[in-house]
């Protein structure tokens, strides 16, 4: 009765069950590899953690030794007939096991800052989010209208886009020192880096989206008596808004990728400060937890925005049906 | 076919002749004078339209027909003001027009309803552009939505409607502005034959009941004869007026007339004009037998 559809069909949707299982799998697979490397002792594990010092004087309990060195020391003890050291194969300290990172998700929040002036993790995260928020907001306030104008009027496009096209190749972090000189060492230059990293792409992407609007909608508007201003406000903007919303979601992800670089500029702050600080203390489980947290925050925000999008653009809901 | 003798397409009953006489006494709404459109390209200029002259009278239904590439879409776009002619002018009520405006309503070939607006709001659009208050615009728009029989769908979005319904809304939207002339660019071209015939009948019904002049572009001969008072036949390369045919099929029209002698006579004449025998560059099919001799179907 039910025919087996092949997994690989060009541009056909998978059944919901298949789609959902693949989504889960896409997360489980990396986790599985990570677990294998962490928990199966004969895979990788290039170090040995000393449990019993044995006859080797310079060994200490808990020390991590390269496996080759450990083995030559063992051979030496066998030759000299002294007590052999005992050790377990382990991974380097920079690769914590999944369960350690999982606990770190909790402990990172409860780890008290070493100094009073330092921030708790949640404060660091909030600080990072506010930097992104302001950088992205400022960029959008200028970039979105400019992009729409570029996409609508050839005059604006030809006078603005060539320079923007040039500027977008300049790496945002290159402006770090300049931003510090102008804006001081606190949040100013960080927001500026997010802005520079987002703005130029934003104008071009929004302009392109605007240009993709079906011209016949504008022509229909003209034959219905719409003036230039009305065309822009009543047809161009509502016509592109669902695509614009999608663009902004993608660009927001882009802004996040500039975050770490931005926060290193001036006095390091936010989640970046937390990561560098924890790396210094060799709390790599906390480092991993923080990095994964950035991913989770970014993805959750995007999912929320996608859900909101479905509700505010009701005419988009079944667009794909044709 | 030989057994059937068709009357001349020029032969009109007294009744029809009287109707045309009356029609021509009416004032001209749209007048096209010496219209040329030349597209410049690297391979030389292409004359899309050459010396087009014609008039449409008030409440007349004119169809423009012609082979593909005869510039009929260019013509209607110039009439709507969406393109400018290389030479010549378009007069509406005697006044030259070069920009698009609500006095010339347009129904496009593709679906151009605003997808973000409900059906009602689509129809309200032109009224709002005029600066009409929302409450007034809404009640007025609803009358037009009723007229095309879609009041049940007033709050739906265009993507929820079938192709035929979308074009009905497009007609309502154009008419709501009460234009002097309704320009229609192959509006039913994408619809299936049954829907198309229904739409044509509806359109005639609407046309009969309101004071509107229609200029309708099509490449479908039946459609042109069924709808039009007069048919403007264009020929291609360059696009110029070949003939202006008066359709002698009496009104009101119904689908049964598609087989009446007047109808067929007009159709025969149109076919002669549009597909003249021995067309240049027509080499006919070069058939190669690809089946076995014993396998013939007739």
Coordinates of C-alpha atoms in Angstrom, one line a residue:
Chain A
X1 CA 0.0 0.0 0.0
X2 CA 2.4 2.6 1.2
X3 CA 5.2 3.0 -1.3
X4 CA 8.7 3.6 -0.1
X5 CA 9.9 7.0 -1.3
X6 CA 13.6 7.3 -1.9
X7 CA 15.6 9.4 0.6
X8 CA 17.2 11.4 -2.1
X9 CA 14.6 13.1 -4.3
X10 CA 15.4 16.4 -6.0
X11 CA 13.7 19.3 -4.4
X12 CA 11.0 17.3 -2.7
X13 CA 10.1 17.6 1.0
X14 CA 10.8 14.7 3.3
X15 CA 8.0 13.2 5.4
X16 CA 7.7 15.0 8.8
X17 CA 9.0 12.0 10.6
X18 CA 12.1 11.7 8.4
X19 CA 12.7 15.4 8.6
X20 CA 12.5 15.5 12.4
X21 CA 14.7 12.5 12.9
X22 CA 17.4 14.0 10.6
X23 CA 17.2 17.2 12.6
X24 CA 17.9 15.4 15.8
X25 CA 20.5 13.3 14.1
X26 CA 22.4 16.4 12.9
X27 CA 23.0 17.2 16.5
X28 CA 23.4 13.7 17.8
X29 CA 26.1 12.8 15.3
X30 CA 28.7 15.4 16.4
X31 CA 27.8 14.6 20.0
X32 CA 28.3 10.9 19.3
X33 CA 31.8 11.5 17.7
X34 CA 32.7 13.7 20.7
X35 CA 31.6 11.0 23.1
X36 CA 33.5 8.3 21.3
X37 CA 36.7 10.3 21.4
X38 CA 36.1 11.1 25.0
X39 CA 34.9 7.8 26.5
X40 CA 36.6 5.0 24.4
X41 CA 40.1 4.9 26.0
X42 CA 41.9 3.4 23.0
X43 CA 40.8 6.1 20.6
X44 CA 43.1 9.1 20.6
X45 CA 43.8 9.7 24.3
X46 CA 47.4 10.9 23.7
X47 CA 48.1 11.6 27.4
X48 CA 48.5 9.5 30.5
X49 CA 47.3 10.7 33.9
X50 CA 49.6 9.4 36.6
X51 CA 47.8 7.5 39.3
X52 CA 50.8 5.9 41.1
X53 CA 54.1 7.5 40.9
X54 CA 56.0 4.2 41.2
X55 CA 59.7 4.5 40.8
X56 CA 59.7 7.6 38.7
X57 CA 60.8 10.4 40.9
X58 CA 59.6 13.3 38.8
X59 CA 56.1 11.9 38.3
X60 CA 53.3 13.4 40.5
X61 CA 49.9 12.2 41.1
X62 CA 47.4 13.8 38.6
X63 CA 50.2 14.8 36.2
X64 CA 49.4 14.5 32.5
X65 CA 52.3 13.0 30.6
X66 CA 52.7 12.3 26.9
X67 CA 52.1 8.6 26.2
X68 CA 55.6 8.0 24.6
X69 CA 57.4 9.5 27.6
X70 CA 55.3 7.5 30.0
X71 CA 56.1 4.3 28.2
X72 CA 59.8 5.0 28.1
X73 CA 59.7 5.7 31.8
X74 CA 57.9 2.4 32.3
X75 CA 60.5 0.6 30.3
X76 CA 63.2 2.2 32.4
X77 CA 61.6 1.0 35.7
X78 CA 61.4 -2.5 34.2
X79 CA 65.1 -2.3 33.3
X80 CA 66.1 -1.1 36.8
X81 CA 63.6 -3.4 38.4
X82 CA 61.9 -0.7 40.4
X83 CA 58.2 -0.2 40.9
X84 CA 56.4 0.7 37.6
X85 CA 54.2 3.8 37.6
X86 CA 50.5 3.4 37.0
X87 CA 48.4 5.7 34.8
X88 CA 45.2 6.1 32.9
X89 CA 45.0 7.1 29.3
X90 CA 43.3 10.5 29.0
X91 CA 42.6 13.3 26.5
X92 CA 44.4 16.7 26.7
X93 CA 42.9 19.1 29.1
X94 CA 41.5 21.3 26.3
X95 CA 39.1 18.5 25.2
X96 CA 36.8 17.9 28.1
X97 CA 34.2 15.1 27.9
X98 CA 30.6 15.8 27.2
X99 CA 29.4 15.2 30.7
X100 CA 32.0 17.7 32.1
X101 CA 30.8 20.4 29.7
X102 CA 27.2 19.5 30.6
X103 CA 28.0 20.1 34.3
X104 CA 29.8 23.2 33.4
X105 CA 26.6 24.6 31.9
X106 CA 25.4 24.7 35.5
X107 CA 28.6 25.3 37.3
X108 CA 29.7 28.1 35.0
X109 CA 26.7 30.1 36.2
X110 CA 27.4 29.4 39.8
X111 CA 31.2 29.9 39.6
X112 CA 31.7 33.0 41.6
X113 CA 33.9 35.6 39.9
X114 CA 37.5 35.6 41.2
X115 CA 37.5 39.3 41.8
X116 CA 34.7 41.6 42.9
X117 CA 35.0 43.8 39.8
X118 CA 34.4 40.8 37.6
X119 CA 31.1 39.6 36.2
X120 CA 29.1 36.5 36.7
X121 CA 28.4 34.5 33.5
X122 CA 24.9 35.7 33.1
X123 CA 26.0 39.2 33.4
X124 CA 28.6 38.6 30.7
X125 CA 26.0 37.1 28.4
X126 CA 23.7 40.0 28.9
X127 CA 26.5 42.4 28.3
X128 CA 27.3 40.6 25.0
X129 CA 23.7 40.6 23.9
X130 CA 23.4 44.3 24.6
X131 CA 26.5 45.0 22.4
X132 CA 24.9 43.0 19.6
X133 CA 21.6 44.6 20.1
X134 CA 22.9 48.2 19.8
X135 CA 25.3 47.5 17.0
X136 CA 22.6 45.7 15.0
X137 CA 19.9 48.3 15.8
X138 CA 22.1 51.2 14.7
X139 CA 23.1 49.4 11.5
X140 CA 19.4 48.6 10.7
X141 CA 18.1 52.1 11.4
X142 CA 20.4 53.4 8.7
X143 CA 21.0 50.3 6.6
X144 CA 17.4 49.2 5.9
X145 CA 16.0 52.5 4.7
X146 CA 19.2 53.1 2.6
X147 CA 18.9 49.6 1.1
X148 CA 15.3 50.1 0.2
X149 CA 16.1 53.4 -1.4
X150 CA 19.0 51.8 -3.3
X151 CA 16.7 49.1 -4.6
X152 CA 14.0 51.6 -5.6
X153 CA 15.8 54.5 -7.1
X154 CA 18.7 54.0 -9.5
X155 CA 20.1 57.4 -8.5
X156 CA 20.6 56.3 -4.9
X157 CA 21.9 52.9 -6.0
X158 CA 24.5 54.2 -8.4
X159 CA 25.7 56.9 -6.0
X160 CA 25.9 54.7 -2.9
X161 CA 26.4 51.0 -3.8
X162 CA 29.8 51.2 -5.5
X163 CA 31.5 52.6 -2.4
X164 CA 29.6 50.2 -0.1
X165 CA 30.6 47.4 -2.4
X166 CA 34.2 48.4 -1.8
X167 CA 33.9 49.0 1.9
X168 CA 32.4 45.6 2.6
X169 CA 35.6 43.9 1.7
X170 CA 37.4 45.8 4.5
X171 CA 37.5 43.5 7.5
X172 CA 35.7 45.0 10.4
X173 CA 38.3 44.1 13.0
X174 CA 40.8 46.2 11.1
X175 CA 39.0 49.3 12.4
X176 CA 39.4 48.2 16.0
X177 CA 42.3 50.4 16.9
X178 CA 40.7 53.4 15.1
X179 CA 37.4 52.7 16.9
X180 CA 39.2 52.7 20.3
X181 CA 40.9 56.0 19.5
X182 CA 37.6 57.6 18.6
X183 CA 35.2 55.9 20.9
X184 CA 37.2 55.0 24.0
X185 CA 37.8 51.6 25.4
X186 CA 34.4 50.5 26.6
X187 CA 31.3 49.5 24.6
X188 CA 31.6 52.2 22.0
X189 CA 34.2 50.6 19.7
X190 CA 32.6 47.1 20.2
X191 CA 29.3 48.4 19.0
X192 CA 31.1 50.1 16.1
X193 CA 32.7 46.8 15.0
X194 CA 29.3 45.1 15.0
X195 CA 28.0 48.0 13.0
X196 CA 30.8 48.0 10.4
X197 CA 30.5 44.2 10.1
X198 CA 26.8 44.4 9.5
X199 CA 25.9 47.6 7.8
X200 CA 27.6 47.3 4.5
X201 CA 26.3 43.8 3.8
X202 CA 23.0 44.9 5.0
X203 CA 22.6 47.8 2.6
X204 CA 23.5 45.5 -0.4
X205 CA 21.3 42.6 0.7
X206 CA 18.3 44.9 1.4
X207 CA 18.8 46.6 -1.9
X208 CA 18.8 43.3 -3.7
X209 CA 15.7 42.1 -1.9
X210 CA 14.0 45.3 -2.9
X211 CA 14.9 44.9 -6.5
X212 CA 13.4 41.4 -6.5
X213 CA 9.9 42.8 -5.9
X214 CA 7.7 42.0 -8.9
X215 CA 7.7 45.2 -11.1
X216 CA 4.2 44.4 -12.3
X217 CA 3.0 45.1 -8.7
X218 CA 4.4 48.6 -9.0
X219 CA 2.9 49.0 -12.4
X220 CA -0.5 48.0 -11.0
X221 CA 0.0 50.6 -8.3
X222 CA 0.7 53.3 -10.9
X223 CA -2.4 52.5 -12.9
X224 CA -4.4 52.7 -9.7
X225 CA -3.2 56.2 -9.2
X226 CA -0.4 55.8 -6.6
X227 CA 2.1 58.6 -6.4
X228 CA 5.9 58.0 -6.0
X229 CA 5.8 58.3 -2.2
X230 CA 2.7 56.0 -2.1
X231 CA 4.4 53.4 -4.3
X232 CA 7.3 53.3 -1.8
X233 CA 5.2 53.2 1.3
X234 CA 2.2 51.2 0.2
X235 CA 3.7 48.8 -2.3
X236 CA 7.5 48.5 -2.0
X237 CA 7.8 48.2 1.7
X238 CA 4.8 45.9 2.4
X239 CA 5.8 43.9 -0.7
X240 CA 9.3 43.2 0.5
X241 CA 8.7 43.0 4.3
X242 CA 8.6 39.2 4.6
X243 CA 11.9 38.9 2.7
X244 CA 13.3 41.8 4.6
X245 CA 12.5 40.1 7.8
X246 CA 14.3 36.9 6.6
X247 CA 17.3 39.0 5.6
X248 CA 17.5 40.6 9.0
X249 CA 17.4 37.2 10.7
X250 CA 20.4 36.1 8.6
X251 CA 22.2 39.4 9.2
X252 CA 21.7 39.1 12.9
X253 CA 23.5 35.8 12.8
X254 CA 26.2 37.6 11.0
X255 CA 26.4 40.2 13.7
X256 CA 26.9 37.4 16.3
X257 CA 30.0 36.1 14.4
X258 CA 31.6 39.5 14.9
X259 CA 30.9 39.5 18.6
X260 CA 34.1 37.8 19.8
X261 CA 36.4 40.0 17.8
X262 CA 34.4 43.1 18.8
X263 CA 34.7 42.2 22.5
X264 CA 38.4 41.8 22.4
X265 CA 38.8 45.4 21.4
X266 CA 39.5 47.9 24.1
X267 CA 38.9 46.3 27.5
X268 CA 37.7 42.8 26.8
X269 CA 34.2 42.2 28.0
X270 CA 31.1 40.1 27.9
X271 CA 31.2 36.4 27.0
X272 CA 34.6 36.8 25.4
X273 CA 36.0 38.1 28.6
X274 CA 34.5 35.0 30.3
X275 CA 36.0 32.7 27.7
X276 CA 39.5 34.1 27.8
X277 CA 39.4 34.2 31.6
X278 CA 38.3 30.6 31.9
X279 CA 40.9 29.5 29.4
X280 CA 43.5 31.2 31.4
X281 CA 42.4 29.2 34.5
X282 CA 42.3 26.1 32.2
X283 CA 38.6 25.6 32.9
X284 CA 38.1 24.3 29.4
X285 CA 34.8 22.8 30.3
X286 CA 33.5 26.3 31.1
X287 CA 35.0 27.5 27.8
X288 CA 33.2 24.9 25.8
X289 CA 30.0 25.6 27.7
X290 CA 30.2 29.3 26.9
X291 CA 30.9 28.7 23.2
X292 CA 28.0 26.3 23.0
X293 CA 25.8 28.8 24.9
X294 CA 26.5 31.4 22.2
X295 CA 25.3 28.9 19.6
X296 CA 22.2 28.1 21.6
X297 CA 21.3 31.8 22.2
X298 CA 21.7 32.6 18.6
X299 CA 19.6 29.7 17.4
X300 CA 16.9 30.2 20.0
X301 CA 16.6 33.9 19.1
X302 CA 16.4 32.9 15.4
X303 CA 13.7 30.2 16.1
X304 CA 11.7 32.7 18.0
X305 CA 12.0 35.3 15.3
X306 CA 11.0 32.7 12.7
X307 CA 7.9 31.8 14.7
X308 CA 7.0 35.5 15.1
X309 CA 7.4 35.9 11.3
X310 CA 4.8 33.2 10.6
X311 CA 2.3 35.1 12.6
X312 CA 2.9 38.6 11.4
X313 CA 2.9 37.7 7.7
X314 CA -0.3 35.7 7.3
X315 CA -0.2 36.0 3.5
X316 CA 3.1 34.2 3.4
X317 CA 1.9 31.1 5.1
X318 CA 1.2 29.0 2.0
X319 CA 3.4 30.8 -0.5
X320 CA 5.3 27.6 -1.2
X321 CA 2.3 25.8 -2.4
X322 CA 2.3 28.1 -5.5
Chain B
X1 CA -16.0 22.2 -44.8
X2 CA -16.8 22.9 -48.5
X3 CA -20.5 22.1 -48.0
X4 CA -20.8 24.9 -45.5
X5 CA -21.1 28.3 -47.1
X6 CA -20.5 31.2 -44.7
X7 CA -22.0 34.6 -45.2
X8 CA -19.5 37.4 -45.7
X9 CA -18.2 38.7 -42.4
X10 CA -19.2 42.2 -43.6
X11 CA -22.8 41.2 -43.9
X12 CA -24.7 42.7 -41.0
X13 CA -28.3 42.5 -40.0
X14 CA -30.2 45.8 -40.0
X15 CA -30.3 45.5 -36.2
X16 CA -26.5 45.2 -36.0
X17 CA -25.9 47.9 -38.5
X18 CA -28.0 50.3 -36.5
X19 CA -26.1 49.5 -33.4
X20 CA -22.8 50.3 -35.1
X21 CA -24.2 53.5 -36.4
X22 CA -25.2 54.5 -33.0
X23 CA -21.9 53.5 -31.5
X24 CA -19.9 55.6 -33.9
X25 CA -22.0 58.6 -33.1
X26 CA -20.9 58.4 -29.5
X27 CA -17.9 60.5 -28.4
X28 CA -14.5 59.1 -28.7
X29 CA -13.0 58.1 -25.3
X30 CA -9.5 57.0 -26.4
X31 CA -7.8 58.2 -29.5
X32 CA -4.5 56.9 -30.7
X33 CA -2.7 59.1 -33.3
X34 CA 0.3 58.1 -35.3
X35 CA 1.8 55.9 -32.7
X36 CA 5.3 54.5 -33.3
X37 CA 7.4 52.5 -30.9
X38 CA 11.0 51.8 -31.9
X39 CA 13.3 49.7 -29.7
X40 CA 16.9 50.5 -30.1
X41 CA 19.2 47.5 -29.9
X42 CA 22.8 46.7 -30.8
X43 CA 21.6 44.8 -33.9
X44 CA 19.7 47.8 -35.2
X45 CA 16.4 49.3 -34.4
X46 CA 13.3 47.2 -34.1
X47 CA 10.0 48.8 -35.0
X48 CA 7.5 47.3 -32.6
X49 CA 4.6 49.6 -33.6
X50 CA 4.2 51.5 -36.8
X51 CA 1.7 54.3 -37.4
X52 CA -1.1 53.0 -35.2
X53 CA -4.3 55.1 -35.5
X54 CA -7.7 54.2 -34.0
X55 CA -10.5 55.5 -31.8
X56 CA -12.7 53.8 -29.2
X57 CA -16.1 55.2 -28.6
X58 CA -17.9 55.4 -25.2
X59 CA -19.1 52.0 -24.0
X60 CA -17.4 50.3 -26.9
X61 CA -15.7 46.9 -26.5
X62 CA -12.6 46.8 -28.7
X63 CA -10.3 43.7 -28.9
X64 CA -6.8 43.9 -30.2
X65 CA -5.6 40.7 -31.8
X66 CA -2.5 39.7 -33.7
X67 CA 0.3 37.1 -33.9
X68 CA 2.8 37.0 -31.2
X69 CA 5.4 39.7 -31.6
X70 CA 3.0 42.1 -33.2
X71 CA 3.5 44.6 -30.3
X72 CA 0.0 44.3 -28.8
X73 CA 1.3 44.3 -25.3
X74 CA 3.6 47.2 -26.1
X75 CA 0.5 49.0 -27.4
X76 CA -1.5 48.5 -24.3
X77 CA 1.4 49.5 -22.0
X78 CA 1.7 52.7 -24.0
X79 CA -2.0 53.3 -23.6
X80 CA -1.7 52.8 -19.9
X81 CA 1.2 55.2 -19.7
X82 CA 3.7 52.5 -18.5
X83 CA 5.8 53.0 -21.6
X84 CA 6.2 56.0 -23.8
X85 CA 5.8 56.0 -27.5
X86 CA 8.7 57.0 -29.8
X87 CA 6.3 59.1 -31.8
X88 CA 2.6 59.9 -31.8
X89 CA 0.2 60.4 -28.9
X90 CA -2.6 58.9 -26.9
X91 CA -5.6 61.1 -26.2
X92 CA -8.1 60.4 -23.5
X93 CA -11.3 62.5 -23.8
X94 CA -9.2 64.7 -26.1
X95 CA -6.4 65.3 -23.7
X96 CA -2.9 63.9 -24.3
X97 CA -1.8 61.3 -21.7
X98 CA 1.8 60.2 -21.1
X99 CA 1.8 59.1 -17.5
X100 CA -0.1 56.2 -15.9
X101 CA -3.2 57.3 -14.0
X102 CA -6.4 56.0 -12.4
X103 CA -8.4 57.2 -15.5
X104 CA -7.1 54.2 -17.4
X105 CA -7.7 51.0 -15.3
X106 CA -5.5 48.1 -16.2
X107 CA -5.9 44.3 -15.7
X108 CA -2.6 42.5 -16.3
X109 CA -1.9 39.2 -17.8
X110 CA -0.1 38.0 -14.7
X111 CA -1.6 38.1 -11.2
X112 CA -0.9 41.5 -9.8
X113 CA -3.1 41.6 -6.7
X114 CA -1.1 42.8 -3.7
X115 CA -0.4 39.6 -1.8
X116 CA -0.2 41.4 1.6
X117 CA -3.7 42.9 1.3
X118 CA -7.0 41.1 1.6
X119 CA -9.4 41.1 -1.3
X120 CA -11.4 44.0 0.1
X121 CA -8.2 46.0 0.8
X122 CA -6.9 45.3 -2.7
X123 CA -10.1 46.8 -4.2
X124 CA -9.9 49.7 -1.7
X125 CA -6.3 50.5 -2.8
X126 CA -7.2 52.9 -5.7
X127 CA -9.9 54.6 -3.7
X128 CA -7.4 55.3 -0.9
X129 CA -5.0 56.7 -3.3
X130 CA -7.6 59.2 -4.3
X131 CA -7.7 60.2 -0.6
X132 CA -11.1 58.7 0.1
X133 CA -11.9 58.1 3.8
X134 CA -11.5 54.5 4.8
X135 CA -15.1 54.0 5.8
X136 CA -16.4 55.3 2.5
X137 CA -13.7 53.4 0.5
X138 CA -14.6 50.2 2.3
X139 CA -18.3 50.3 1.5
X140 CA -17.6 51.4 -2.1
X141 CA -15.0 48.6 -2.5
X142 CA -17.5 46.0 -1.2
X143 CA -20.0 47.0 -3.9
X144 CA -17.3 46.1 -6.5
X145 CA -16.4 42.9 -4.7
X146 CA -20.1 42.0 -4.7
X147 CA -20.3 42.8 -8.4
X148 CA -17.7 40.2 -9.3
X149 CA -19.4 37.8 -6.9
X150 CA -16.6 37.4 -4.3
X151 CA -18.1 39.0 -1.2
X152 CA -17.6 35.7 0.6
X153 CA -13.8 36.1 0.0
X154 CA -13.6 39.8 1.0
X155 CA -11.3 39.0 4.0
X156 CA -9.3 36.3 2.2
X157 CA -5.8 36.8 0.9
X158 CA -5.1 36.5 -2.9
X159 CA -3.1 33.3 -2.4
X160 CA -6.2 31.6 -1.2
X161 CA -8.1 32.3 -4.5
X162 CA -8.1 30.5 -7.8
X163 CA -6.7 32.1 -10.9
X164 CA -10.1 33.1 -12.2
X165 CA -11.1 34.6 -8.9
X166 CA -7.9 36.6 -8.8
X167 CA -8.6 38.1 -12.1
X168 CA -12.1 38.9 -11.1
X169 CA -10.7 40.8 -8.1
X170 CA -8.2 42.6 -10.5
X171 CA -11.2 43.7 -12.6
X172 CA -13.1 44.9 -9.5
X173 CA -9.9 46.7 -8.3
X174 CA -9.5 48.5 -11.7
X175 CA -13.2 49.3 -12.0
X176 CA -13.5 50.7 -8.4
X177 CA -11.5 53.7 -9.6
X178 CA -14.2 54.4 -12.2
X179 CA -11.8 54.7 -15.0
X180 CA -12.8 56.1 -18.4
X181 CA -11.4 53.0 -20.1
X182 CA -10.5 49.5 -18.9
X183 CA -7.3 48.2 -20.5
X184 CA -7.0 44.4 -20.4
X185 CA -3.8 42.7 -21.4
X186 CA -4.7 39.0 -22.1
X187 CA -6.3 38.8 -18.6
X188 CA -7.7 35.3 -19.1
X189 CA -4.7 33.9 -20.9
X190 CA -3.6 31.7 -18.1
X191 CA -7.0 30.2 -17.3
X192 CA -8.4 26.9 -18.3
X193 CA -11.0 27.0 -21.2
X194 CA -14.1 26.5 -19.0
X195 CA -13.1 29.2 -16.5
X196 CA -12.2 31.4 -19.4
X197 CA -15.6 31.2 -21.0
X198 CA -17.2 31.9 -17.7
X199 CA -15.0 34.9 -17.2
X200 CA -15.8 36.2 -20.6
X201 CA -19.5 35.9 -20.0
X202 CA -19.1 37.7 -16.6
X203 CA -17.1 40.4 -18.2
X204 CA -19.7 41.1 -20.8
X205 CA -22.3 41.2 -18.1
X206 CA -20.4 43.7 -16.1
X207 CA -19.6 45.8 -19.3
X208 CA -23.3 45.9 -20.1
X209 CA -24.3 47.2 -16.7
X210 CA -21.8 49.9 -16.2
X211 CA -20.6 52.9 -18.2
X212 CA -17.2 51.6 -19.2
X213 CA -15.2 51.3 -22.5
X214 CA -13.0 48.3 -22.8
X215 CA -9.8 47.7 -24.8
X216 CA -9.0 44.0 -24.6
X217 CA -5.8 42.3 -25.9
X218 CA -6.0 38.7 -26.8
X219 CA -4.5 36.1 -29.1
X220 CA -7.6 33.9 -29.0
X221 CA -9.8 34.5 -32.0
X222 CA -12.9 33.1 -30.3
X223 CA -12.4 35.3 -27.3
X224 CA -12.0 38.4 -29.5
X225 CA -15.2 37.7 -31.5
X226 CA -17.2 36.7 -28.5
X227 CA -16.3 39.9 -26.6
X228 CA -15.7 42.7 -29.1
X229 CA -17.7 45.2 -31.0
X230 CA -14.7 45.8 -33.2
X231 CA -11.5 43.9 -33.6
X232 CA -8.3 45.7 -34.3
X233 CA -6.1 43.2 -36.2
X234 CA -2.3 43.9 -35.9
X235 CA 0.3 42.3 -38.0
X236 CA 3.9 41.6 -36.9
X237 CA 7.2 43.0 -38.1
X238 CA 6.5 45.9 -38.0
X239 CA 3.4 45.9 -35.8
X240 CA 0.8 47.9 -37.8
X241 CA -2.9 47.9 -38.1
X242 CA -3.9 45.3 -40.7
X243 CA -7.7 45.8 -40.5
X244 CA -10.4 46.9 -38.1
X245 CA -13.2 44.4 -38.2
X246 CA -16.8 45.1 -37.1
X247 CA -18.1 42.0 -35.4
X248 CA -21.6 41.3 -36.8
X249 CA -22.6 38.8 -34.1
X250 CA -25.6 40.3 -32.4
X251 CA -25.7 41.1 -28.7
X252 CA -26.3 40.1 -26.0
X253 CA -23.9 37.3 -26.7
X254 CA -24.0 33.8 -25.3
X255 CA -21.6 30.8 -25.7
X256 CA -24.1 29.2 -28.2
X257 CA -23.2 31.8 -30.7
X258 CA -19.7 30.4 -31.0
X259 CA -21.1 28.2 -33.8
X260 CA -23.4 30.8 -35.5
X261 CA -22.7 31.7 -39.1
X262 CA -21.8 35.3 -38.3
X263 CA -19.4 34.0 -35.7
X264 CA -17.7 31.5 -38.0
X265 CA -17.5 34.0 -40.9
X266 CA -15.8 36.5 -38.7
X267 CA -13.4 33.8 -37.4
X268 CA -12.6 32.7 -41.0
X269 CA -11.7 36.3 -41.9
X270 CA -9.6 36.7 -38.9
X271 CA -7.8 33.5 -39.6
X272 CA -7.0 34.6 -43.1
X273 CA -5.6 37.8 -41.7
X274 CA -3.5 36.3 -39.0
X275 CA -2.3 33.1 -40.6
X276 CA -2.1 34.0 -44.3
X277 CA -1.2 31.0 -46.5
X278 CA 2.3 30.5 -47.6
X279 CA 3.8 32.5 -44.8
X280 CA 7.4 33.5 -45.2
X281 CA 9.9 31.2 -43.6
X282 CA 7.4 28.5 -43.1
X283 CA 9.0 25.3 -44.4
X284 CA 6.3 23.0 -43.1
X285 CA 7.1 19.8 -41.2
X286 CA 10.0 17.6 -42.4
X287 CA 8.5 14.3 -41.4
X288 CA 10.7 11.3 -40.9
X289 CA 9.0 7.9 -40.5
X290 CA 9.9 6.5 -37.1
X291 CA 7.4 3.6 -37.0
X292 CA 7.1 0.3 -38.9
X293 CA 4.9 0.2 -42.0
X294 CA 2.6 -2.4 -40.6
X295 CA 2.0 -0.3 -37.5
X296 CA 0.0 2.5 -39.1
X297 CA -2.9 4.0 -37.2
X298 CA -5.1 5.0 -40.0

